[in-house]
Amino acid sequence: MPKTILLAVLSILLVGSIIIQPDASFQASLQGLTVWWNIVFPGLLPFLVLYEIMLAFGLAHAIGSMLQPLMQRTLGLPGEAALALVFGWAGGYPAGSEAVASLRKREKLDRSQGQRLLSFAHMPNPLFMLVVIGAGFLHKPIAGMMIAAAVWVSALWLLLITSIFRQRKPIPAADGQTPPTRPLSSFAQGLQAGREQDGRSFGQVLGDAVSGSVQKLMVIGGFMIFAAVLSKLSEPLFAPLQKLGYAFVGAAFFESHLGSYAAAIWNAPGGSAMFGCAVIAAILAWSGIAGILQTGYAIAGTDLKLLPFVVHRLNHALHAFVLTLLLWRPLSWLAERLAPEGGFPVMMFGEYYRSSLNVSMPMTAMSAHDMPFLWLYSIVSMTILLAIMLILYACIPRKSRPARIHR
């Protein structure tokens, strides 16, 4: 009852605030809609559709069977968890959360495994970090690379720490059978088993994948618009921090894309580019109330909890902030050696530029028409992650692979 009363009072206050400030609420809604339509929708739709197709035609099952020894030995997770990590890191939130929820609903993960995987599969879109923030917001692509490196390395560090201190227990093999030791045979048998379990035609699979993905993205857009309005209406609550010069706090708390833009244009008194990039890295690792609500929607219908996920987001934000400060000088030194002129070659809007110094891409200039030229970054990153996993799989001695439990 107290929770219901509190939510009812807050809802009434929110509606009253919108009525009192209709113009500000409308402009905030447009800002959230712009970010969703120009960045999130075209960047995330291909990954959600592709993941559903891979599930239907057994590719996820096949990759899981092949990577089972690697994932079990290093992370204590089933092989299909590797695909959730790849999609989360390459597609951005909430692609990883959707993949984890799908695995939990199909009982490929137990509750503790799903909770752990949910925390590490929720990552910002690499396009947004490398291209939009680096070339667009900061006009320095190397800064976007440093921010991405800090976010990724801090996540890997936390994943390593969690894996070291996790409770080790064997994972039963799928269908009660020990998979073959040869990777290609394991992949082929997993592919056939996954396809037989689904059984839908390609047209039905494609239609279901597109309709389901668009519906999920519409919900995500609603969360982002709602968070943008909350950020605007809650500005009086953050007035003390704004007077101290931290004008980005309100936007960063509710929505990571808007918070990153506010931090990029933030003129901190006596601040430096290093500190500003560390703040952006922390905002991206936090993901905002909108990102957390998106994950909550994704895991609805499962027994996964949102509170441990929020605690991990705060922990990841703290580590990303500190790691950016630690890596700034060595990465700056390396960048000066790799690009003495100060800019890296980039491809923007379908055109190649020898230097990124004069490339400008503000948030409003990015549209769905430009996204196909930028998907290459995510595809390359996904391929690199899969290649690393395959190399690690080949390096695991056969005799050291853990035994399976037969049902």
Short mmCIF file of C-alpha atoms in Angstrom, two decimals:
data_model
loop_
_atom_site.label_atom_id
_atom_site.label_comp_id
_atom_site.label_asym_id
_atom_site.label_seq_id
_atom_site.Cartn_x
_atom_site.Cartn_y
_atom_site.Cartn_z
CA MET A 1 0.00 0.00 0.00
CA PRO A 2 2.70 2.65 0.81
CA LYS A 3 4.40 1.93 -2.52
CA THR A 4 1.13 2.29 -4.41
CA ILE A 5 0.33 5.58 -2.68
CA LEU A 6 3.83 6.91 -3.38
CA LEU A 7 3.63 6.03 -7.08
CA ALA A 8 0.17 7.61 -7.33
CA VAL A 9 1.37 10.85 -5.72
CA LEU A 10 4.42 10.98 -7.97
CA SER A 11 2.26 10.41 -11.05
CA ILE A 12 -0.07 13.24 -10.05
CA LEU A 13 2.89 15.57 -9.46
CA LEU A 14 4.35 14.64 -12.85
CA VAL A 15 1.08 15.33 -14.67
CA GLY A 16 0.74 18.64 -12.83
CA SER A 17 4.30 19.61 -13.79
CA ILE A 18 3.61 18.86 -17.44
CA ILE A 19 0.44 20.99 -17.33
CA ILE A 20 2.31 23.87 -15.71
CA GLN A 21 5.26 23.66 -18.16
CA PRO A 22 3.80 22.35 -21.44
CA ASP A 23 6.36 24.05 -23.67
CA ALA A 24 9.39 22.71 -21.77
CA SER A 25 7.86 19.23 -21.63
CA PHE A 26 7.17 19.27 -25.36
CA GLN A 27 10.71 20.37 -26.23
CA ALA A 28 12.16 17.68 -23.94
CA SER A 29 9.96 15.08 -25.64
CA LEU A 30 11.24 16.17 -29.03
CA GLN A 31 14.81 15.93 -27.81
CA GLY A 32 14.29 12.38 -26.56
CA LEU A 33 12.48 11.46 -29.78
CA THR A 34 15.36 12.85 -31.86
CA VAL A 35 17.95 10.74 -30.05
CA TRP A 36 15.79 7.61 -30.33
CA TRP A 37 14.91 8.03 -34.01
CA ASN A 38 18.33 9.20 -35.24
CA ILE A 39 20.58 6.93 -33.16
CA VAL A 40 18.90 4.16 -31.20
CA PHE A 41 16.27 2.90 -33.66
CA PRO A 42 18.46 2.48 -36.77
CA GLY A 43 21.45 1.32 -34.74
CA LEU A 44 19.66 -1.33 -32.67
CA LEU A 45 17.02 -2.71 -35.07
CA PRO A 46 19.44 -4.83 -37.17
CA PHE A 47 20.88 -6.54 -34.11
CA LEU A 48 17.50 -7.41 -32.59
CA VAL A 49 16.24 -8.82 -35.89
CA LEU A 50 19.48 -10.70 -36.51
CA TYR A 51 19.42 -12.23 -33.05
CA GLU A 52 15.87 -13.55 -33.54
CA ILE A 53 16.85 -15.04 -36.92
CA MET A 54 19.93 -16.67 -35.41
CA LEU A 55 17.77 -18.20 -32.68
CA ALA A 56 15.24 -19.53 -35.18
CA PHE A 57 17.77 -21.15 -37.52
CA GLY A 58 19.93 -22.69 -34.81
CA LEU A 59 22.98 -20.45 -35.17
CA ALA A 60 22.83 -19.37 -31.54
CA HIS A 61 22.51 -22.98 -30.44
CA ALA A 62 25.43 -23.99 -32.68
CA ILE A 63 27.72 -21.24 -31.43
CA GLY A 64 26.74 -22.13 -27.88
CA SER A 65 27.62 -25.78 -28.39
CA MET A 66 30.99 -24.89 -29.90
CA LEU A 67 31.92 -22.34 -27.23
CA GLN A 68 30.60 -24.36 -24.30
CA PRO A 69 34.08 -25.40 -22.98
CA LEU A 70 35.44 -21.86 -23.18
CA MET A 71 32.49 -20.16 -21.49
CA GLN A 72 32.19 -22.84 -18.82
CA ARG A 73 35.86 -22.80 -17.90
CA THR A 74 36.39 -19.03 -17.89
CA LEU A 75 33.03 -17.61 -16.83
CA GLY A 76 31.00 -20.55 -15.58
CA LEU A 77 28.31 -19.87 -18.19
CA PRO A 78 26.81 -21.96 -21.01
CA GLY A 79 28.11 -21.45 -24.52
CA GLU A 80 25.11 -19.45 -25.74
CA ALA A 81 26.01 -16.78 -23.21
CA ALA A 82 28.85 -15.80 -25.56
CA LEU A 83 26.31 -14.66 -28.14
CA ALA A 84 24.50 -12.54 -25.56
CA LEU A 85 27.79 -10.83 -24.68
CA VAL A 86 28.62 -10.22 -28.33
CA PHE A 87 25.20 -8.76 -29.11
CA GLY A 88 25.21 -6.62 -25.98
CA TRP A 89 28.65 -5.19 -26.65
CA ALA A 90 28.10 -4.69 -30.39
CA GLY A 91 24.45 -3.62 -30.40
CA GLY A 92 24.27 -1.53 -27.24
CA TYR A 93 21.64 -1.58 -24.52
CA PRO A 94 19.22 -3.21 -24.30
CA ALA A 95 20.26 -5.76 -26.95
CA GLY A 96 22.28 -7.69 -24.36
CA SER A 97 19.43 -7.62 -21.85
CA GLU A 98 17.02 -8.95 -24.47
CA ALA A 99 19.42 -11.81 -25.26
CA VAL A 100 19.89 -12.68 -21.59
CA ALA A 101 16.14 -12.65 -20.95
CA SER A 102 15.65 -14.96 -23.94
CA LEU A 103 18.22 -17.40 -22.57
CA ARG A 104 16.60 -17.35 -19.13
CA LYS A 105 13.11 -17.92 -20.54
CA ARG A 106 14.44 -20.92 -22.49
CA GLU A 107 16.10 -22.15 -19.26
CA LYS A 108 19.59 -22.05 -20.75
CA LEU A 109 20.72 -20.15 -17.64
CA ASP A 110 19.88 -20.54 -14.00
CA ARG A 111 18.98 -17.48 -11.96
CA SER A 112 22.48 -16.69 -10.65
CA GLN A 113 24.04 -17.11 -14.10
CA GLY A 114 21.39 -14.93 -15.69
CA GLN A 115 21.85 -12.24 -13.05
CA ARG A 116 25.61 -12.19 -13.61
CA LEU A 117 25.35 -12.24 -17.40
CA LEU A 118 22.72 -9.47 -17.34
CA SER A 119 25.16 -7.09 -15.66
CA PHE A 120 27.94 -7.61 -18.19
CA ALA A 121 25.87 -7.85 -21.38
CA HIS A 122 24.40 -4.36 -20.84
CA MET A 123 26.86 -2.08 -22.65
CA PRO A 124 26.61 1.19 -24.63
CA ASN A 125 26.56 1.05 -28.41
CA PRO A 126 30.11 1.21 -29.86
CA LEU A 127 28.84 3.46 -32.66
CA PHE A 128 27.68 5.99 -30.13
CA MET A 129 30.99 5.98 -28.24
CA LEU A 130 33.38 5.87 -31.20
CA VAL A 131 31.50 7.95 -33.76
CA VAL A 132 28.80 10.12 -32.18
CA ILE A 133 30.68 11.12 -29.02
CA GLY A 134 34.17 11.12 -30.54
CA ALA A 135 33.56 12.77 -33.91
CA GLY A 136 30.23 14.46 -33.18
CA PHE A 137 30.06 15.71 -29.60
CA LEU A 138 33.77 16.21 -28.85
CA HIS A 139 35.07 16.60 -32.45
CA LYS A 140 38.02 14.41 -31.40
CA PRO A 141 37.64 10.75 -32.46
CA ILE A 142 40.62 9.77 -30.32
CA ALA A 143 38.66 10.93 -27.26
CA GLY A 144 35.81 8.61 -28.24
CA MET A 145 38.32 5.75 -28.52
CA MET A 146 39.67 6.49 -25.06
CA ILE A 147 36.17 6.58 -23.58
CA ALA A 148 35.26 3.29 -25.26
CA ALA A 149 38.51 1.71 -24.06
CA ALA A 150 37.80 2.77 -20.47
CA VAL A 151 34.22 1.46 -20.56
CA TRP A 152 35.22 -1.86 -22.12
CA VAL A 153 38.33 -2.46 -20.02
CA SER A 154 36.52 -1.64 -16.77
CA ALA A 155 33.74 -4.09 -17.73
CA LEU A 156 36.30 -6.79 -18.53
CA TRP A 157 38.06 -6.11 -15.24
CA LEU A 158 34.83 -6.51 -13.28
CA LEU A 159 34.00 -9.65 -15.27
CA LEU A 160 37.42 -11.08 -14.45
CA ILE A 161 37.04 -10.32 -10.75
CA THR A 162 33.57 -11.86 -10.69
CA SER A 163 34.79 -14.97 -12.51
CA ILE A 164 37.68 -15.47 -10.11
CA PHE A 165 35.51 -15.34 -6.99
CA ARG A 166 32.42 -17.03 -8.40
CA GLN A 167 31.12 -20.30 -7.00
CA ARG A 168 32.35 -22.96 -9.41
CA LYS A 169 29.95 -25.71 -10.39
CA PRO A 170 29.65 -27.91 -13.48
CA ILE A 171 27.11 -27.08 -16.16
CA PRO A 172 25.04 -29.94 -17.56
CA ALA A 173 25.28 -30.55 -21.28
CA ALA A 174 22.28 -29.78 -23.46
CA ASP A 175 19.79 -32.62 -23.99
CA GLY A 176 21.77 -34.79 -21.57
CA GLN A 177 24.41 -35.74 -24.12
CA THR A 178 28.11 -35.04 -24.13
CA PRO A 179 28.90 -32.86 -27.16
CA PRO A 180 31.67 -34.02 -29.50
CA THR A 181 35.13 -32.71 -28.95
CA ARG A 182 35.61 -31.53 -32.55
CA PRO A 183 34.45 -27.90 -32.94
CA LEU A 184 32.97 -28.33 -36.43
CA SER A 185 31.01 -31.41 -35.42
CA SER A 186 29.75 -29.63 -32.32
CA PHE A 187 28.71 -26.64 -34.45
CA ALA A 188 26.90 -28.79 -37.02
CA GLN A 189 24.99 -30.83 -34.46
CA GLY A 190 24.02 -27.70 -32.52
CA LEU A 191 22.81 -26.05 -35.74
CA GLN A 192 20.62 -29.01 -36.62
CA ALA A 193 19.20 -29.34 -33.11
CA GLY A 194 18.36 -25.63 -32.87
CA ARG A 195 16.64 -25.61 -36.27
CA GLU A 196 14.55 -28.66 -35.44
CA GLN A 197 13.39 -27.10 -32.17
CA ASP A 198 12.07 -23.98 -33.96
CA GLY A 199 10.66 -25.35 -37.22
CA ARG A 200 9.28 -22.04 -38.63
CA SER A 201 9.74 -21.02 -42.26
CA PHE A 202 12.06 -18.16 -43.21
CA GLY A 203 9.19 -15.82 -44.06
CA GLN A 204 7.50 -16.43 -40.73
CA VAL A 205 10.78 -16.03 -38.85
CA LEU A 206 11.59 -12.76 -40.59
CA GLY A 207 8.12 -11.36 -40.04
CA ASP A 208 8.09 -12.31 -36.37
CA ALA A 209 11.61 -10.94 -35.86
CA VAL A 210 10.82 -7.57 -37.48
CA SER A 211 7.46 -7.08 -35.75
CA GLY A 212 8.82 -8.12 -32.35
CA SER A 213 11.94 -5.97 -32.67
CA VAL A 214 9.98 -2.88 -33.76
CA GLN A 215 7.59 -3.34 -30.84
CA LYS A 216 10.52 -3.54 -28.41
CA LEU A 217 12.09 -0.43 -29.94
CA MET A 218 8.83 1.48 -29.64
CA VAL A 219 8.81 0.69 -25.92
CA ILE A 220 12.45 1.78 -25.68
CA GLY A 221 11.58 5.05 -27.41
CA GLY A 222 8.79 5.64 -24.91
CA PHE A 223 11.21 5.11 -22.03
CA MET A 224 13.69 7.57 -23.56
CA ILE A 225 11.07 10.27 -24.15
CA PHE A 226 9.72 9.77 -20.64
CA ALA A 227 13.24 10.06 -19.20
CA ALA A 228 13.92 13.21 -21.21
CA VAL A 229 10.75 14.84 -19.84
CA LEU A 230 11.65 13.78 -16.29
CA SER A 231 15.12 15.25 -16.74
CA LYS A 232 13.67 18.59 -17.82
CA LEU A 233 11.02 18.76 -15.10
CA SER A 234 13.44 17.74 -12.35
CA GLU A 235 15.90 20.56 -13.06
CA PRO A 236 14.86 22.45 -9.88
CA LEU A 237 15.88 19.40 -7.82
CA PHE A 238 19.38 19.54 -9.30
CA ALA A 239 19.65 23.33 -9.00
CA PRO A 240 22.26 23.19 -6.18
CA LEU A 241 24.55 21.02 -8.32
CA GLN A 242 23.97 23.23 -11.34
CA LYS A 243 25.00 26.28 -9.33
CA LEU A 244 28.25 24.47 -8.49
CA GLY A 245 28.88 24.01 -12.21
CA TYR A 246 27.64 20.43 -12.67
CA ALA A 247 24.95 21.17 -15.20
CA PHE A 248 25.03 17.70 -16.73
CA VAL A 249 23.95 15.75 -13.62
CA GLY A 250 20.19 15.84 -14.22
CA ALA A 251 20.38 14.68 -17.83
CA ALA A 252 23.01 12.05 -17.00
CA PHE A 253 20.93 10.60 -14.19
CA PHE A 254 17.90 9.98 -16.43
CA GLU A 255 19.29 9.33 -19.93
CA SER A 256 22.84 8.45 -21.01
CA HIS A 257 22.69 9.86 -24.56
CA LEU A 258 21.41 13.26 -23.43
CA GLY A 259 23.73 13.12 -20.41
CA SER A 260 26.75 12.45 -22.62
CA TYR A 261 25.87 15.40 -24.82
CA ALA A 262 25.42 17.66 -21.76
CA ALA A 263 28.79 16.50 -20.40
CA ALA A 264 30.47 17.05 -23.79
CA ILE A 265 29.43 20.71 -23.90
CA TRP A 266 30.00 21.18 -20.17
CA ASN A 267 32.45 23.95 -19.34
CA ALA A 268 33.81 22.91 -15.98
CA PRO A 269 35.57 25.67 -14.06
CA GLY A 270 39.20 24.63 -14.10
CA GLY A 271 38.27 21.30 -15.70
CA SER A 272 40.21 19.42 -18.34
CA ALA A 273 39.43 17.19 -21.30
CA MET A 274 40.61 14.20 -19.27
CA PHE A 275 38.08 14.85 -16.50
CA GLY A 276 35.28 15.53 -19.00
CA CYS A 277 35.90 12.25 -20.82
CA ALA A 278 36.01 10.41 -17.50
CA VAL A 279 32.58 11.85 -16.68
CA ILE A 280 31.21 10.73 -20.05
CA ALA A 281 32.61 7.22 -19.52
CA ALA A 282 30.88 7.04 -16.13
CA ILE A 283 27.59 8.24 -17.64
CA LEU A 284 27.74 5.57 -20.36
CA ALA A 285 28.53 2.84 -17.84
CA TRP A 286 25.64 4.00 -15.65
CA SER A 287 23.25 4.04 -18.68
CA GLY A 288 20.68 6.26 -16.96
CA ILE A 289 17.22 5.57 -15.59
CA ALA A 290 16.00 5.05 -19.17
CA GLY A 291 18.53 2.27 -19.78
CA ILE A 292 17.66 0.61 -16.48
CA LEU A 293 13.94 0.76 -17.29
CA GLN A 294 14.64 -0.78 -20.69
CA THR A 295 16.40 -3.66 -18.98
CA GLY A 296 13.52 -4.00 -16.54
CA TYR A 297 11.13 -4.31 -19.48
CA ALA A 298 13.40 -6.88 -21.16
CA ILE A 299 13.58 -9.17 -18.12
CA ALA A 300 9.85 -8.93 -17.37
CA GLY A 301 8.46 -12.44 -17.07
CA THR A 302 11.70 -13.85 -15.65
CA ASP A 303 12.98 -14.20 -12.09
CA LEU A 304 15.90 -11.83 -12.71
CA LYS A 305 16.07 -8.86 -10.32
CA LEU A 306 16.74 -5.23 -11.15
CA LEU A 307 18.36 -4.12 -7.87
CA PRO A 308 21.62 -6.13 -8.30
CA PHE A 309 21.76 -4.81 -11.85
CA VAL A 310 21.53 -1.20 -10.62
CA VAL A 311 24.29 -1.82 -8.06
CA HIS A 312 26.54 -3.19 -10.81
CA ARG A 313 25.81 -0.16 -12.98
CA LEU A 314 27.01 2.14 -10.21
CA ASN A 315 30.10 -0.02 -9.68
CA HIS A 316 30.86 -0.03 -13.40
CA ALA A 317 30.43 3.75 -13.58
CA LEU A 318 32.93 4.26 -10.76
CA HIS A 319 35.48 1.93 -12.36
CA ALA A 320 35.04 3.53 -15.80
CA PHE A 321 35.60 7.00 -14.33
CA VAL A 322 38.79 5.99 -12.49
CA LEU A 323 40.13 3.94 -15.41
CA THR A 324 39.68 6.85 -17.83
CA LEU A 325 41.88 9.00 -15.59
CA LEU A 326 44.49 6.22 -15.37
CA LEU A 327 44.56 5.42 -19.09
CA TRP A 328 44.42 8.99 -20.38
CA ARG A 329 48.14 9.75 -20.45
CA PRO A 330 49.38 6.40 -21.87
CA LEU A 331 46.65 6.40 -24.52
CA SER A 332 47.39 10.02 -25.40
CA TRP A 333 51.06 9.14 -25.81
CA LEU A 334 50.13 6.20 -28.04
CA ALA A 335 47.77 8.35 -30.12
CA GLU A 336 50.52 10.91 -30.73
CA ARG A 337 52.75 8.16 -32.09
CA LEU A 338 50.05 6.64 -34.29
CA ALA A 339 48.64 9.93 -35.59
CA PRO A 340 51.19 12.78 -35.27
CA GLU A 341 48.87 15.17 -37.14
CA GLY A 342 46.23 14.65 -34.48
CA GLY A 343 43.52 12.90 -36.44
CA PHE A 344 42.73 9.38 -37.58
CA PRO A 345 41.23 8.43 -40.96
CA VAL A 346 37.46 8.06 -40.74
CA MET A 347 34.51 7.24 -43.01
CA MET A 348 31.50 9.50 -42.48
CA PHE A 349 28.28 9.70 -44.50
CA GLY A 350 29.75 7.32 -47.09
CA GLU A 351 32.87 9.44 -47.73
CA TYR A 352 36.46 8.77 -46.67
CA TYR A 353 38.43 11.45 -44.82
CA ARG A 354 42.19 11.20 -44.36
CA SER A 355 41.97 13.12 -41.10
CA SER A 356 39.16 13.35 -38.58
CA LEU A 357 40.06 16.83 -37.37
CA ASN A 358 37.59 18.65 -39.60
CA VAL A 359 34.78 16.08 -39.36
CA SER A 360 31.75 17.46 -37.57
CA MET A 361 28.66 15.42 -36.82
CA PRO A 362 26.30 16.89 -34.20
CA MET A 363 23.49 14.78 -32.84
CA THR A 364 20.82 16.31 -35.05
CA ALA A 365 22.87 15.73 -38.22
CA MET A 366 22.87 11.96 -37.82
CA SER A 367 19.94 10.21 -39.49
CA ALA A 368 18.82 6.74 -40.46
CA HIS A 369 20.18 7.34 -43.96
CA ASP A 370 23.71 7.55 -42.58
CA MET A 371 23.59 4.52 -40.29
CA PRO A 372 24.41 1.80 -42.89
CA PHE A 373 27.84 3.36 -43.35
CA LEU A 374 28.38 3.21 -39.58
CA TRP A 375 27.18 -0.36 -38.98
CA LEU A 376 30.60 -1.48 -40.20
CA TYR A 377 32.06 -0.55 -36.81
CA SER A 378 29.67 -2.82 -34.92
CA ILE A 379 30.05 -5.66 -37.43
CA VAL A 380 33.84 -5.47 -37.18
CA SER A 381 33.75 -5.40 -33.38
CA MET A 382 31.40 -8.39 -33.31
CA THR A 383 33.68 -10.32 -35.69
CA ILE A 384 36.73 -9.52 -33.56
CA LEU A 385 34.99 -10.73 -30.38
CA LEU A 386 33.95 -13.99 -32.06
CA ALA A 387 37.46 -14.48 -33.45
CA ILE A 388 38.98 -13.98 -29.99
CA MET A 389 36.57 -16.54 -28.52
CA LEU A 390 37.41 -19.07 -31.24
CA ILE A 391 41.14 -18.57 -30.70
CA LEU A 392 40.73 -19.05 -26.96
CA TYR A 393 38.64 -22.15 -27.64
CA ALA A 394 41.42 -23.60 -29.79
CA CYS A 395 43.97 -22.88 -27.07
CA ILE A 396 42.11 -24.83 -24.37
CA PRO A 397 43.70 -28.29 -24.00
CA ARG A 398 41.20 -31.08 -24.60
CA LYS A 399 42.16 -32.94 -21.47
CA SER A 400 41.46 -29.86 -19.32
CA ARG A 401 37.94 -29.35 -20.57
CA PRO A 402 35.48 -29.98 -17.72
CA ALA A 403 33.37 -33.08 -17.75
CA ARG A 404 29.66 -32.89 -18.41
CA ILE A 405 26.94 -34.13 -16.10
CA HIS A 406 24.59 -36.65 -17.71
CA ARG A 407 20.96 -36.58 -16.89
#
